[in-house]
CSV table of C-alpha atoms and ligand atoms in Angstrom, one decimal:
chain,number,residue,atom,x,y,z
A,12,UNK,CA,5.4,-6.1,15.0
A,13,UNK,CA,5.4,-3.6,12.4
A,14,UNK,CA,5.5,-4.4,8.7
A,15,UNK,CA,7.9,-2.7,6.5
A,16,UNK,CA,6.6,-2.6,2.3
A,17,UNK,CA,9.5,-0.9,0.6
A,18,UNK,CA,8.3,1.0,-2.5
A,19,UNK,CA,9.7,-0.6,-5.5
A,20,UNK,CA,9.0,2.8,-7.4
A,21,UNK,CA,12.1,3.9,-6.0
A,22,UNK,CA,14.5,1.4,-7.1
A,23,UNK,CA,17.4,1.1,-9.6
A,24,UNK,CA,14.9,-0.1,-12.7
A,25,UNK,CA,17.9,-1.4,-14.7
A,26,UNK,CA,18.5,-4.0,-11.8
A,27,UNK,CA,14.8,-4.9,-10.0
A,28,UNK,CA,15.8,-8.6,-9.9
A,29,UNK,CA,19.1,-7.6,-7.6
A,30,UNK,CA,16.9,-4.6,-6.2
A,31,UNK,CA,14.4,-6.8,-4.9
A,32,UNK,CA,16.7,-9.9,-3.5
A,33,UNK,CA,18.3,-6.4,-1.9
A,34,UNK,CA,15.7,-5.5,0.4
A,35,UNK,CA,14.4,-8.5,1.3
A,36,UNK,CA,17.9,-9.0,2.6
A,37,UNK,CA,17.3,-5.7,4.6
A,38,UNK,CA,14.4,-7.4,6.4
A,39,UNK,CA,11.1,-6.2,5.0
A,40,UNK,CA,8.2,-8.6,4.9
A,41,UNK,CA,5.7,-6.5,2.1
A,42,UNK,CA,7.2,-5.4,-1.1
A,43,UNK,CA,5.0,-2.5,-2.5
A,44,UNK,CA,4.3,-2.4,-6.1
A,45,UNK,CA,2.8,1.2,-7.3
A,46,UNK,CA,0.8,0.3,-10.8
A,47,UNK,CA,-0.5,3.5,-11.7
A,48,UNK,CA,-2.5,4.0,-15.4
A,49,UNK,CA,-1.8,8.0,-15.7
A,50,UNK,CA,-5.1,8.7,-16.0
A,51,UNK,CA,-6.8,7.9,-11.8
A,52,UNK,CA,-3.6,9.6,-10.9
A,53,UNK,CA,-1.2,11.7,-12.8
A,54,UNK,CA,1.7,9.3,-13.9
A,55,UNK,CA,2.6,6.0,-15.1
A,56,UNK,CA,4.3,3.0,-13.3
A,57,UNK,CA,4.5,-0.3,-14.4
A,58,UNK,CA,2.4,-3.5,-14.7
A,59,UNK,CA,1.6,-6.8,-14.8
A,60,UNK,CA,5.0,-8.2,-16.3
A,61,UNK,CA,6.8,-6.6,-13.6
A,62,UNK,CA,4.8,-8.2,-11.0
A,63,UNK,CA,4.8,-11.5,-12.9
A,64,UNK,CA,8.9,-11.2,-13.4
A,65,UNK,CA,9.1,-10.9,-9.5
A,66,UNK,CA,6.4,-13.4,-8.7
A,67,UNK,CA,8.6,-16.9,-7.1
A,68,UNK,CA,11.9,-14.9,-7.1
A,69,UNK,CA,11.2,-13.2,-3.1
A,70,UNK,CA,9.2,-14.7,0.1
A,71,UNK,CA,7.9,-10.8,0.6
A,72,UNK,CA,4.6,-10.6,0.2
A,73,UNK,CA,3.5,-8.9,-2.7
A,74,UNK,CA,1.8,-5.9,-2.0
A,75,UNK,CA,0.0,-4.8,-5.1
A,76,UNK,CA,-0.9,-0.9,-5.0
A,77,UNK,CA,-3.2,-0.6,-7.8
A,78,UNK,CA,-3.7,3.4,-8.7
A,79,UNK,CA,-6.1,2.7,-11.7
A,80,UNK,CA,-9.9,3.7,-12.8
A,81,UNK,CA,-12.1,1.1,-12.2
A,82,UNK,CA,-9.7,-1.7,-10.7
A,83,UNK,CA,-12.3,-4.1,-11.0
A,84,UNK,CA,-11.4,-4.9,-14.6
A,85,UNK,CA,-7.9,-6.2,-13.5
A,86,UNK,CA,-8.6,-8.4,-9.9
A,87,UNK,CA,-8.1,-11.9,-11.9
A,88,UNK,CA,-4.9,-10.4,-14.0
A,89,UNK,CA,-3.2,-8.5,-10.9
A,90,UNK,CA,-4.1,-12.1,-9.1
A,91,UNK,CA,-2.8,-14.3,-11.6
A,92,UNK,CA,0.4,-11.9,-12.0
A,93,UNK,CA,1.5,-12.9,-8.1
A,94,UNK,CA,-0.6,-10.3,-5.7
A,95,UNK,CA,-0.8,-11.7,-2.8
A,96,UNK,CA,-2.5,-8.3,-1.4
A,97,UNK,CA,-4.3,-6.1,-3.9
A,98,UNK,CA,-5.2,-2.6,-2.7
A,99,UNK,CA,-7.9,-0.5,-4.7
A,100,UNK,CA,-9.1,3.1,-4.1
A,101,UNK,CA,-12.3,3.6,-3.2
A,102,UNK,CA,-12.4,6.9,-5.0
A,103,UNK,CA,-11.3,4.7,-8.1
A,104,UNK,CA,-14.3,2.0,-7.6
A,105,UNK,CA,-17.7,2.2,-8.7
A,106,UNK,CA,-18.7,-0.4,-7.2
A,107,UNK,CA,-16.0,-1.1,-4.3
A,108,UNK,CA,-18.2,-3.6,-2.2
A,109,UNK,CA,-17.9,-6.0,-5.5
A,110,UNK,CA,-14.4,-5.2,-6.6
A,111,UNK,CA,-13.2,-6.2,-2.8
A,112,UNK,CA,-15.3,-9.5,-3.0
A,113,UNK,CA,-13.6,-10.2,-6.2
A,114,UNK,CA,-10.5,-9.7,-5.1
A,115,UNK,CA,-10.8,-12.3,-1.9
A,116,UNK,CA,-12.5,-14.5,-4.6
A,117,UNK,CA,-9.6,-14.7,-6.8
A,118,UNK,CA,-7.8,-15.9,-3.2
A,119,UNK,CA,-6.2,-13.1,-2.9
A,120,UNK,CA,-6.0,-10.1,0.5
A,121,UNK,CA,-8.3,-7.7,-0.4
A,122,UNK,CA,-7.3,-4.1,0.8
A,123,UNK,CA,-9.2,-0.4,0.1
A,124,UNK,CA,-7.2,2.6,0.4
A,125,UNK,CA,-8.3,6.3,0.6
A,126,UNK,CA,-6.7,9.6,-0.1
A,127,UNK,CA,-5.8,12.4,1.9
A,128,UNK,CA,-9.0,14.2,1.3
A,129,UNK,CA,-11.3,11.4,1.8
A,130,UNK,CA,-12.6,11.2,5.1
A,131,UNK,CA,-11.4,8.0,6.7
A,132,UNK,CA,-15.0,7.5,7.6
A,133,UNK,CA,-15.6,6.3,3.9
A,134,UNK,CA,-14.4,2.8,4.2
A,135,UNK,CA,-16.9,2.1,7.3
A,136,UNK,CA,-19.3,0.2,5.8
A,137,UNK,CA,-16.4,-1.8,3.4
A,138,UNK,CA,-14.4,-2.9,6.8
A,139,UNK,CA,-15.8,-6.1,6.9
A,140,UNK,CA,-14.8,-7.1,3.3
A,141,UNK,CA,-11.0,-5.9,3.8
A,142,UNK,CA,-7.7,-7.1,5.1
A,143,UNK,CA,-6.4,-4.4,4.6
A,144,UNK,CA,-7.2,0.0,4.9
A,145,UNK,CA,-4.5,2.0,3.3
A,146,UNK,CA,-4.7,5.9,4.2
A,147,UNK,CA,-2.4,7.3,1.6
A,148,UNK,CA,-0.2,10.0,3.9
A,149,UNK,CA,0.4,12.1,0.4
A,150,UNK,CA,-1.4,12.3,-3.0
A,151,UNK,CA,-0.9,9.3,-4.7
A,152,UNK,CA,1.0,9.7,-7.9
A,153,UNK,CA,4.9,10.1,-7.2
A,154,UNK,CA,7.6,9.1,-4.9
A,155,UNK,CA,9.5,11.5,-2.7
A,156,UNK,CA,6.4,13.4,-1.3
A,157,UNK,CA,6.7,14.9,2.2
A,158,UNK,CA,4.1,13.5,4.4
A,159,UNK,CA,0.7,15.6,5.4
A,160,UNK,CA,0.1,15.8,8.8
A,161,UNK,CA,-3.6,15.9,8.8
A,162,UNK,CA,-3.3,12.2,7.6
A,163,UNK,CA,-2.0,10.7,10.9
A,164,UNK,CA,-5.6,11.4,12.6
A,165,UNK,CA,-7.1,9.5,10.1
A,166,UNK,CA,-5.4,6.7,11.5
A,167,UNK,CA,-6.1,7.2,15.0
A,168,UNK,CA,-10.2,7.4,14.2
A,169,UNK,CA,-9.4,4.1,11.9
A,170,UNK,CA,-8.2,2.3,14.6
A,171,UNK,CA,-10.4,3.1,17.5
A,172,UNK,CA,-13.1,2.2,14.7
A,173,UNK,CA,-11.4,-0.8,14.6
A,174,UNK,CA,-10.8,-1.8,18.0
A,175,UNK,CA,-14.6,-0.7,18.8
A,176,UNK,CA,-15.8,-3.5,16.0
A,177,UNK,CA,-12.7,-5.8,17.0
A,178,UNK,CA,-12.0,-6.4,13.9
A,179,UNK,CA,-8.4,-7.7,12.5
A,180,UNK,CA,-7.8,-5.3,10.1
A,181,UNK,CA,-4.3,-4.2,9.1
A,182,UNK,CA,-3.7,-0.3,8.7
A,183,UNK,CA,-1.1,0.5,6.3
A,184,UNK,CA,0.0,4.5,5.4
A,185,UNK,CA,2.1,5.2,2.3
A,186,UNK,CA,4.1,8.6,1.5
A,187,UNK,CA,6.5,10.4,2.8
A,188,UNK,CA,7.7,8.0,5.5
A,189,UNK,CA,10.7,8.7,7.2
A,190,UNK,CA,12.4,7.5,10.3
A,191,UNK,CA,11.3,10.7,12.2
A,192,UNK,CA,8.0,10.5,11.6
A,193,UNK,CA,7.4,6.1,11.8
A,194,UNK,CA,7.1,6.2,15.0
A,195,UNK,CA,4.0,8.5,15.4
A,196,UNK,CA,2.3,6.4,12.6
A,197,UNK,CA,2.8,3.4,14.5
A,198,UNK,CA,1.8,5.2,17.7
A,199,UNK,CA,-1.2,6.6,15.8
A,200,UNK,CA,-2.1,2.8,15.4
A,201,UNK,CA,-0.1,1.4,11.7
A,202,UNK,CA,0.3,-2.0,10.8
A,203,UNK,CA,2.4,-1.6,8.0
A,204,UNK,CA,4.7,1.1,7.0
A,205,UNK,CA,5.7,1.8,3.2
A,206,UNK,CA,9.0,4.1,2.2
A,207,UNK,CA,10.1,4.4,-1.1
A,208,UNK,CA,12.7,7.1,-1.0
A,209,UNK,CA,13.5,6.4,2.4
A,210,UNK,CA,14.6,2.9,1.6
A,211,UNK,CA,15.4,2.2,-1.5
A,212,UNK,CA,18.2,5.4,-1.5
A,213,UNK,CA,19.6,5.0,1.9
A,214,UNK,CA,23.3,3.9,2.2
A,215,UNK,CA,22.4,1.1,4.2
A,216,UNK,CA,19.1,-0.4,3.7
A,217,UNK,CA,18.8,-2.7,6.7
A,218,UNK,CA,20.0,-0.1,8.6
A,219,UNK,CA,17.0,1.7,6.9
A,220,UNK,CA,14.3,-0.5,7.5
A,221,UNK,CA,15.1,-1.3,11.1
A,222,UNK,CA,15.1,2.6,11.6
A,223,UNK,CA,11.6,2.4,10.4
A,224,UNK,CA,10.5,-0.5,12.3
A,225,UNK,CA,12.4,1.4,16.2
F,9,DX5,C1,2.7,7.2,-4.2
F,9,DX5,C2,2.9,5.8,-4.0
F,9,DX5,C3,3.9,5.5,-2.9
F,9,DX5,C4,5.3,6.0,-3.2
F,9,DX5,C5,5.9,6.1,-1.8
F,9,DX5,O1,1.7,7.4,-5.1
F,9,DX5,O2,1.7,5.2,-3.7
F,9,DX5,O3,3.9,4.1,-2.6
F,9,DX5,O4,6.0,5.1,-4.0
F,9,DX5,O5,7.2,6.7,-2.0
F,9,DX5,P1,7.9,7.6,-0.8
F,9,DX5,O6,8.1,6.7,0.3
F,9,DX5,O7,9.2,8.0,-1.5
F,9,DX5,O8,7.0,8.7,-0.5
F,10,ZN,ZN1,1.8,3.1,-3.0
């Protein structure tokens, strides 16, 4: 079944503890935490005391986006902060085959992600190391981007790729999701779907994340 990780960039800030209790009434089963250092991508988020505060308070799992340069100097402190997946970009990585083994070393799910411009075909030789492949479906940096096309046949070649090696890798896309366009993503071959916007300020959120997930 597909996986629904709400963005938690889109919330009410001034509320995050009700916020998150929120949406895991709505049914999701990832929450998705943006941590972006302004400098890898061009804004700021928040960090590890936002992770920690929500660590023990949901069952979601927590699904740690980490848009920093050089991740590796932050596996043991996103790990000890609650991650229980921890996504890294390979453009941010200079060495992404030992960041990933880090990550499953601190016992956490390791996961690479790529941006639109980055051929899919990039994370080949890292599959065996990951849990997870996130294709970002906009430039990483803000909430409440539409969705580029050209990123859903990155996930097609990713999962023939996939199926070819059988491997039991998860593909999960991020921006711009929408109702209207889930179900090609899933069709396409996605695991795991995240939507800020489109959850977090919909009337109804179950109604929301069930949309996604039809
Ligand atoms: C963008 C972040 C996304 C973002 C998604 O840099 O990685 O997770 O919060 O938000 P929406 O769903 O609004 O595009
Ligand atoms: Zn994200």
């Amino acid at each position: 079944m597909t996986k629904i990780s709400p963005s938690l960039l889109a919330c009410d800030f001034s509320r995050i503890g009700e916020e998150v209790s929120d949406i895991e009434k709505a049914g999701a089963e990832y929450l998705h935490l943006d941590v972006m250092d302004g400098v890898f991508v061009p804004n700021m988020s928040f960090g590890f005391p936002i992770i920690e505060a929500i660590k023990g308070k949901t069952k979601m799992v927590l699904d740690v986006h980490l848009m920093i340069t050089e991740p590796g100097r932050y596996i043991k402190e996103t790990a000890a902060a609650g991650a229980d997946i921890i996504t890294v970009h390979l453009e941010a990585c200079r060495d992404a085959a030992a960041t990933l083994r880090a990550i499953r070393e601190a016992g956490v799910r390791a996961a690479l992600s790529v941006k639109p411009n980055t051929p899919v075909e990039a994370v080949y030789p890292y599959l065996e190391l990951t849990d997870m492949i996130l294709i970002m479906t906009v430039e990483p940096g803000y909430g409440g981007q539409k969705l580029i096309p050209e990123t859903i046949e990155k996930v097609r070649t990713l999962r023939r790729e996939l199926d070819l090696r059988s491997l039991s890798v998860e593909i999960e896309v991020d921006g711009g999701i929408t109702p209207e366009n889930a179900g090609t993503l899933v069709e396409a071959g996605a695991d795991v779907l995240v939507a800020g916007s489109s959850v977090f300020r919909a009337a109804d959120r179950a109604a929301a994340v069930a949309a996604l997930r039809a």
